[in-house]
Coordinates of N, CA and C in Angstrom, one line a residue:
X1 N 69.3 99.8 -218.2 CA 68.2 100.0 -217.3 C 67.9 98.6 -216.7
X2 N 67.9 98.5 -215.4 CA 67.7 97.2 -214.8 C 66.2 97.1 -214.4
X3 N 65.4 96.3 -215.2 CA 64.0 96.2 -215.0 C 63.7 95.4 -213.7
X4 N 64.6 94.5 -213.3 CA 64.4 93.8 -212.0 C 64.3 94.7 -210.9
X5 N 65.2 95.7 -210.8 CA 65.2 96.6 -209.7 C 64.0 97.6 -209.7
X6 N 63.6 98.0 -210.9 CA 62.4 98.8 -211.1 C 61.2 98.1 -210.6
X7 N 61.0 96.8 -211.0 CA 59.8 96.1 -210.6 C 59.9 95.7 -209.1
X8 N 61.1 95.5 -208.6 CA 61.2 95.2 -207.2 C 60.9 96.4 -206.3
X9 N 61.3 97.6 -206.8 CA 61.0 98.8 -206.0 C 59.5 99.1 -206.1
X10 N 58.9 98.9 -207.3 CA 57.4 99.0 -207.4 C 56.7 98.1 -206.5
X11 N 57.1 96.8 -206.5 CA 56.5 95.8 -205.6 C 56.6 96.2 -204.2
X12 N 57.7 96.7 -203.7 CA 57.9 97.1 -202.4 C 57.0 98.3 -202.1
X13 N 57.0 99.3 -203.0 CA 56.2 100.5 -202.7 C 54.7 100.2 -202.7
X14 N 54.2 99.3 -203.5 CA 52.8 98.9 -203.5 C 52.6 98.1 -202.2
X15 N 53.6 97.4 -201.7 CA 53.4 96.6 -200.5 C 53.1 97.5 -199.3
X16 N 53.9 98.7 -199.2 CA 53.6 99.6 -198.1 C 52.2 100.2 -198.2
X17 N 51.9 100.6 -199.5 CA 50.5 101.1 -199.7 C 49.4 100.1 -199.4
X18 N 49.7 98.8 -199.7 CA 48.8 97.8 -199.4 C 48.6 97.6 -197.9
X19 N 49.7 97.7 -197.1 CA 49.5 97.7 -195.7 C 48.6 98.7 -195.1
X20 N 48.7 99.9 -195.6 CA 47.8 101.0 -195.2 C 46.4 100.7 -195.6
X21 N 46.2 100.2 -196.8 CA 44.8 99.9 -197.3 C 44.2 98.7 -196.6
X22 N 45.0 97.7 -196.2 CA 44.5 96.6 -195.5 C 44.1 97.0 -194.1
X23 N 44.9 97.9 -193.5 CA 44.5 98.5 -192.2 C 43.2 99.2 -192.2
X24 N 43.0 100.1 -193.2 CA 41.8 100.8 -193.4 C 40.6 99.8 -193.7
X25 N 40.8 98.8 -194.5 CA 39.8 97.8 -194.8 C 39.3 97.1 -193.5
X26 N 40.3 96.7 -192.7 CA 39.9 96.0 -191.4 C 39.1 96.9 -190.5
X27 N 39.6 98.1 -190.4 CA 38.8 99.1 -189.6 C 37.4 99.3 -190.1
X28 N 37.3 99.5 -191.4 CA 36.0 99.7 -192.1 C 35.1 98.5 -191.9
X29 N 35.7 97.3 -192.1 CA 34.9 96.1 -192.0 C 34.4 95.9 -190.6
X30 N 35.2 96.1 -189.6 CA 34.8 95.8 -188.2 C 33.9 96.9 -187.7
X31 N 34.1 98.2 -188.1 CA 33.2 99.2 -187.7 C 31.8 99.1 -188.3
X32 N 31.8 98.6 -189.5 CA 30.5 98.4 -190.2 C 29.8 97.2 -189.5
X33 N 30.5 96.2 -189.2 CA 29.9 95.0 -188.6 C 29.4 95.3 -187.2
X34 N 30.2 96.0 -186.4 CA 29.8 96.2 -185.0 C 29.2 97.6 -184.7
X35 N 29.4 98.6 -185.6 CA 29.0 99.9 -185.3 C 27.8 100.4 -186.0
X36 N 27.5 99.9 -187.2 CA 26.4 100.4 -188.0 C 25.3 99.3 -188.2
X37 N 25.3 98.4 -187.4 CA 24.3 97.3 -187.5 C 24.4 96.6 -188.8
X38 N 25.5 96.5 -189.4 CA 25.7 95.8 -190.6 C 25.4 96.5 -191.8
X39 N 25.0 97.7 -191.8 CA 24.7 98.5 -193.0 C 26.0 98.9 -193.7
X40 N 26.1 98.6 -195.0 CA 27.3 99.0 -195.7 C 27.3 100.5 -196.0
X41 N 28.4 101.1 -195.7 CA 28.5 102.6 -195.9 C 29.5 102.8 -197.0
X42 N 29.7 104.1 -197.4 CA 30.6 104.5 -198.5 C 32.0 104.2 -198.2
X43 N 32.4 104.4 -196.9 CA 33.8 104.2 -196.5 C 34.2 102.7 -196.7
X44 N 33.3 101.8 -196.4 CA 33.6 100.4 -196.6 C 33.7 100.1 -198.1
X45 N 32.8 100.6 -198.9 CA 32.8 100.4 -200.3 C 34.1 100.9 -201.0
X46 N 34.5 102.1 -200.6 CA 35.7 102.6 -201.2 C 37.0 101.9 -200.7
X47 N 37.1 101.6 -199.4 CA 38.3 100.9 -199.0 C 38.3 99.5 -199.6
X48 N 37.2 98.8 -199.7 CA 37.2 97.5 -200.3 C 37.6 97.6 -201.8
X49 N 37.1 98.6 -202.5 CA 37.4 98.7 -203.9 C 38.9 99.0 -204.1
X50 N 39.4 100.0 -203.3 CA 40.9 100.4 -203.5 C 41.8 99.2 -203.0
X51 N 41.4 98.5 -202.0 CA 42.2 97.4 -201.5 C 42.2 96.3 -202.6
X52 N 41.1 96.1 -203.2 CA 41.1 95.1 -204.3 C 41.9 95.5 -205.5
X53 N 41.8 96.7 -205.9 CA 42.5 97.2 -207.0 C 44.0 97.1 -206.8
X54 N 44.5 97.5 -205.6 CA 45.9 97.5 -205.3 C 46.4 96.0 -205.1
X55 N 45.5 95.2 -204.6 CA 45.9 93.7 -204.5 C 46.2 93.2 -205.9
X56 N 45.3 93.6 -206.9 CA 45.5 93.1 -208.2 C 46.7 93.7 -208.9
X57 N 47.0 95.0 -208.7 CA 48.2 95.6 -209.3 C 49.4 95.0 -208.6
X58 N 49.4 94.8 -207.3 CA 50.5 94.2 -206.6 C 50.8 92.8 -207.1
X59 N 49.7 92.1 -207.3 CA 49.9 90.7 -207.8 C 50.4 90.7 -209.2
X60 N 50.0 91.5 -210.1 CA 50.5 91.6 -211.5 C 52.0 92.0 -211.5
X61 N 52.3 93.0 -210.7 CA 53.7 93.4 -210.6 C 54.6 92.2 -210.1
X62 N 54.0 91.5 -209.1 CA 54.8 90.4 -208.5 C 54.9 89.2 -209.4
X63 N 53.9 89.0 -210.2 CA 54.0 87.9 -211.2 C 55.0 88.2 -212.3
X64 N 55.1 89.5 -212.7 CA 56.1 89.9 -213.7 C 57.5 89.7 -213.0
X65 N 57.6 90.2 -211.8 CA 58.8 90.1 -211.1 C 59.3 88.7 -210.9
X66 N 58.4 87.8 -210.6 CA 58.7 86.4 -210.4 C 59.1 85.6 -211.7
X67 N 58.2 85.7 -212.7 CA 58.4 84.8 -213.8 C 59.3 85.4 -214.9
X68 N 59.3 86.7 -215.0 CA 60.1 87.4 -216.1 C 61.5 87.8 -215.6
X69 N 61.6 88.5 -214.5 CA 62.8 89.2 -214.1 C 63.6 88.5 -213.0
X70 N 63.0 87.6 -212.3 CA 63.7 87.1 -211.1 C 64.8 86.1 -211.4
X71 N 66.0 86.4 -211.1 CA 67.1 85.4 -211.3 C 67.1 84.3 -210.2
X72 N 66.6 84.7 -209.0 CA 66.5 83.7 -207.9 C 65.6 82.5 -208.2
X73 N 64.4 82.8 -208.8 CA 63.5 81.8 -209.2 C 64.0 80.9 -210.2
X74 N 64.7 81.4 -211.2 CA 65.2 80.6 -212.3 C 66.4 79.7 -211.7
X75 N 67.2 80.3 -210.8 CA 68.3 79.5 -210.2 C 67.7 78.4 -209.3
X76 N 66.7 78.7 -208.5 CA 66.1 77.6 -207.6 C 65.4 76.6 -208.4
X77 N 64.8 76.9 -209.5 CA 64.1 76.0 -210.4 C 65.1 75.1 -211.1
X78 N 66.2 75.7 -211.6 CA 67.2 74.9 -212.3 C 68.0 74.0 -211.4
X79 N 68.3 74.4 -210.1 CA 69.0 73.6 -209.2 C 68.2 72.5 -208.5
X80 N 66.9 72.6 -208.6 CA 66.0 71.7 -207.9 C 65.8 71.9 -206.5
X81 N 66.1 73.1 -206.0 CA 65.9 73.4 -204.6 C 64.7 74.3 -204.3
X82 N 63.8 74.4 -205.2 CA 62.7 75.3 -205.1 C 61.8 74.9 -203.9
X83 N 61.5 73.6 -203.7 CA 60.7 73.2 -202.6 C 61.5 72.7 -201.4
X84 N 62.8 72.5 -201.6 CA 63.7 72.0 -200.5 C 64.1 73.1 -199.6
X85 N 64.4 74.2 -200.1 CA 64.9 75.3 -199.3 C 63.7 76.1 -198.8
X86 N 63.7 76.4 -197.5 CA 62.6 77.1 -196.9 C 62.5 78.6 -197.4
X87 N 63.6 79.2 -197.6 CA 63.5 80.6 -198.1 C 62.9 80.6 -199.6
X88 N 63.4 79.7 -200.4 CA 62.9 79.7 -201.8 C 61.4 79.3 -201.8
X89 N 61.0 78.3 -201.0 CA 59.6 77.9 -200.9 C 58.7 79.1 -200.5
X90 N 59.2 79.8 -199.4 CA 58.4 80.9 -199.0 C 58.3 82.0 -200.0
X91 N 59.4 82.3 -200.6 CA 59.5 83.4 -201.6 C 58.8 83.2 -202.9
X92 N 59.0 82.0 -203.4 CA 58.6 81.7 -204.8 C 57.3 80.8 -204.9
X93 N 56.9 80.2 -203.8 CA 55.7 79.4 -203.9 C 54.6 79.9 -202.9
X94 N 54.9 79.9 -201.6 CA 53.9 80.3 -200.6 C 53.4 81.7 -200.8
X95 N 54.4 82.6 -201.0 CA 54.0 84.0 -201.1 C 53.1 84.3 -202.3
X96 N 53.4 83.9 -203.5 CA 52.6 84.2 -204.6 C 51.2 83.5 -204.5
X97 N 51.1 82.3 -204.1 CA 49.8 81.6 -204.0 C 49.0 82.1 -202.9
X98 N 49.5 82.5 -201.8 CA 48.7 83.1 -200.7 C 48.2 84.5 -201.2
X99 N 49.0 85.2 -201.8 CA 48.5 86.5 -202.3 C 47.5 86.4 -203.4
X100 N 47.6 85.3 -204.3 CA 46.6 85.1 -205.3 C 45.3 84.8 -204.6
X101 N 45.3 83.9 -203.6 CA 44.0 83.5 -203.0 C 43.4 84.8 -202.3
X102 N 44.3 85.6 -201.6 CA 43.8 86.8 -201.0 C 43.2 87.8 -202.0
X103 N 43.8 87.9 -203.1 CA 43.3 88.8 -204.2 C 41.9 88.3 -204.7
X104 N 41.8 87.0 -204.9 CA 40.5 86.4 -205.3 C 39.4 86.7 -204.2
X105 N 39.8 86.4 -203.0 CA 38.8 86.7 -201.9 C 38.4 88.2 -201.8
X106 N 39.4 89.1 -202.0 CA 39.1 90.5 -202.0 C 38.1 90.9 -203.2
X107 N 38.3 90.2 -204.3 CA 37.4 90.4 -205.4 C 36.0 90.0 -205.1
X108 N 35.8 88.8 -204.5 CA 34.5 88.3 -204.1 C 33.9 89.3 -203.0
X109 N 34.7 89.7 -202.1 CA 34.2 90.6 -201.0 C 33.8 91.9 -201.6
X110 N 34.5 92.4 -202.6 CA 34.1 93.7 -203.3 C 32.8 93.5 -204.0
X111 N 32.6 92.4 -204.6 CA 31.3 92.2 -205.3 C 30.2 92.1 -204.3
X112 N 30.4 91.4 -203.2 CA 29.3 91.2 -202.2 C 29.0 92.6 -201.5
X113 N 30.0 93.4 -201.3 CA 29.8 94.7 -200.6 C 29.1 95.6 -201.6
X114 N 29.4 95.6 -202.9 CA 28.8 96.4 -203.8 C 27.3 96.1 -204.0
X115 N 27.0 94.8 -204.0 CA 25.6 94.4 -204.3 C 24.7 94.2 -203.1
X116 N 25.2 94.3 -201.9 CA 24.3 94.1 -200.7 C 24.3 95.4 -199.9
X117 N 23.1 95.6 -199.3 CA 23.0 96.7 -198.4 C 23.5 96.5 -197.0
X118 N 23.5 95.2 -196.6 CA 24.0 94.9 -195.3 C 25.2 93.9 -195.4
X119 N 26.0 93.8 -194.4 CA 27.2 93.0 -194.4 C 26.8 91.7 -193.6
X120 N 27.2 90.6 -194.1 CA 26.9 89.3 -193.4 C 28.2 88.8 -192.7
X121 N 28.0 87.9 -191.9 CA 29.2 87.3 -191.2 C 30.1 86.6 -192.1
X122 N 29.6 86.0 -193.2 CA 30.4 85.3 -194.2 C 31.3 86.3 -194.9
X123 N 30.9 87.5 -195.2 CA 31.7 88.5 -195.8 C 32.9 88.9 -194.8
X124 N 32.5 89.1 -193.5 CA 33.5 89.4 -192.6 C 34.6 88.3 -192.4
X125 N 34.1 87.1 -192.4 CA 35.0 85.9 -192.3 C 35.9 85.9 -193.5
X126 N 35.4 86.0 -194.7 CA 36.2 86.0 -195.9 C 37.2 87.2 -195.9
X127 N 36.8 88.3 -195.4 CA 37.7 89.5 -195.3 C 38.8 89.2 -194.3
X128 N 38.5 88.6 -193.2 CA 39.6 88.2 -192.2 C 40.5 87.1 -192.7
X129 N 39.9 86.2 -193.5 CA 40.8 85.2 -194.1 C 41.7 85.8 -195.1
X130 N 41.2 86.7 -195.9 CA 42.1 87.4 -196.9 C 43.2 88.2 -196.2
X131 N 42.8 88.9 -195.1 CA 43.8 89.7 -194.4 C 44.8 88.7 -193.7
X132 N 44.3 87.6 -193.2 CA 45.2 86.6 -192.6 C 46.2 86.0 -193.6
X133 N 45.7 85.7 -194.8 CA 46.6 85.2 -195.9 C 47.7 86.3 -196.3
X134 N 47.2 87.5 -196.3 CA 48.1 88.6 -196.6 C 49.2 88.7 -195.5
X135 N 48.8 88.7 -194.3 CA 49.7 88.8 -193.2 C 50.7 87.6 -193.1
X136 N 50.2 86.4 -193.5 CA 51.1 85.2 -193.5 C 52.1 85.4 -194.6
X137 N 51.7 85.8 -195.8 CA 52.6 85.8 -196.9 C 53.5 87.1 -197.0
X138 N 53.1 88.1 -196.3 CA 53.9 89.4 -196.3 C 55.3 89.1 -195.8
X139 N 56.3 89.5 -196.5 CA 57.7 89.3 -196.0 C 58.1 90.4 -194.9
X140 N 57.6 90.3 -193.7 CA 57.8 91.3 -192.7 C 59.3 91.6 -192.4
X141 N 60.1 90.5 -192.3 CA 61.5 90.7 -191.9 C 62.3 91.4 -193.1
X142 N 62.0 91.1 -194.3 CA 62.7 91.7 -195.4 C 62.3 93.1 -195.6
X143 N 61.0 93.5 -195.3 CA 60.6 94.8 -195.5 C 61.0 95.7 -194.3
X144 N 60.8 95.3 -193.1 CA 61.0 96.1 -191.9 C 62.3 95.7 -191.1
X145 N 63.0 94.7 -191.6 CA 64.2 94.3 -190.9 C 64.0 93.3 -189.8
X146 N 65.0 92.7 -189.3 CA 64.8 91.6 -188.3 C 64.8 92.2 -186.9

C-alpha cells in the first residue's frame, strides 16, 4: 500500500473542497459586510467554521505528506536545491507557509465571527488576506492543468 499516493489523493480532494468553501466564505463575508449592515448571520458563522476546519485538516494532511511521505522534499533537501529551484521552493516552502498563515488567519476570523454580533472592516481584511494567501499558494496549474 502506497501511503504517499493515498495522502496525495486526500490532499487533492480536500483542495477541491476547500476551493468551494473559500468561494462560499467570500460570498458570505461580502454579503454580510455590504448586505446586512455588518450583522453576522448563521451562514457566515457556518461557512467560516467549515472553512477553518477544512483548512486545518488540509494543512495536517499536507504536513504529513511533506515531512513523512514526500520523496521530492527529501531529495531537494539532500541535494541542496530546496531554495535554489523555483519549483521546489514553491512546492516545499512557499506553499506550506502560506497555507499555515492562511489557516491561522481563518482561526482568528472564526473566533471573531463567533464572539461578535457585527463584522468589522478588520475581519473582512483578514479574510481577504487569508483568501489571497490561499490563492497565491494554491497550485492552480498542477490541479487544473496548464
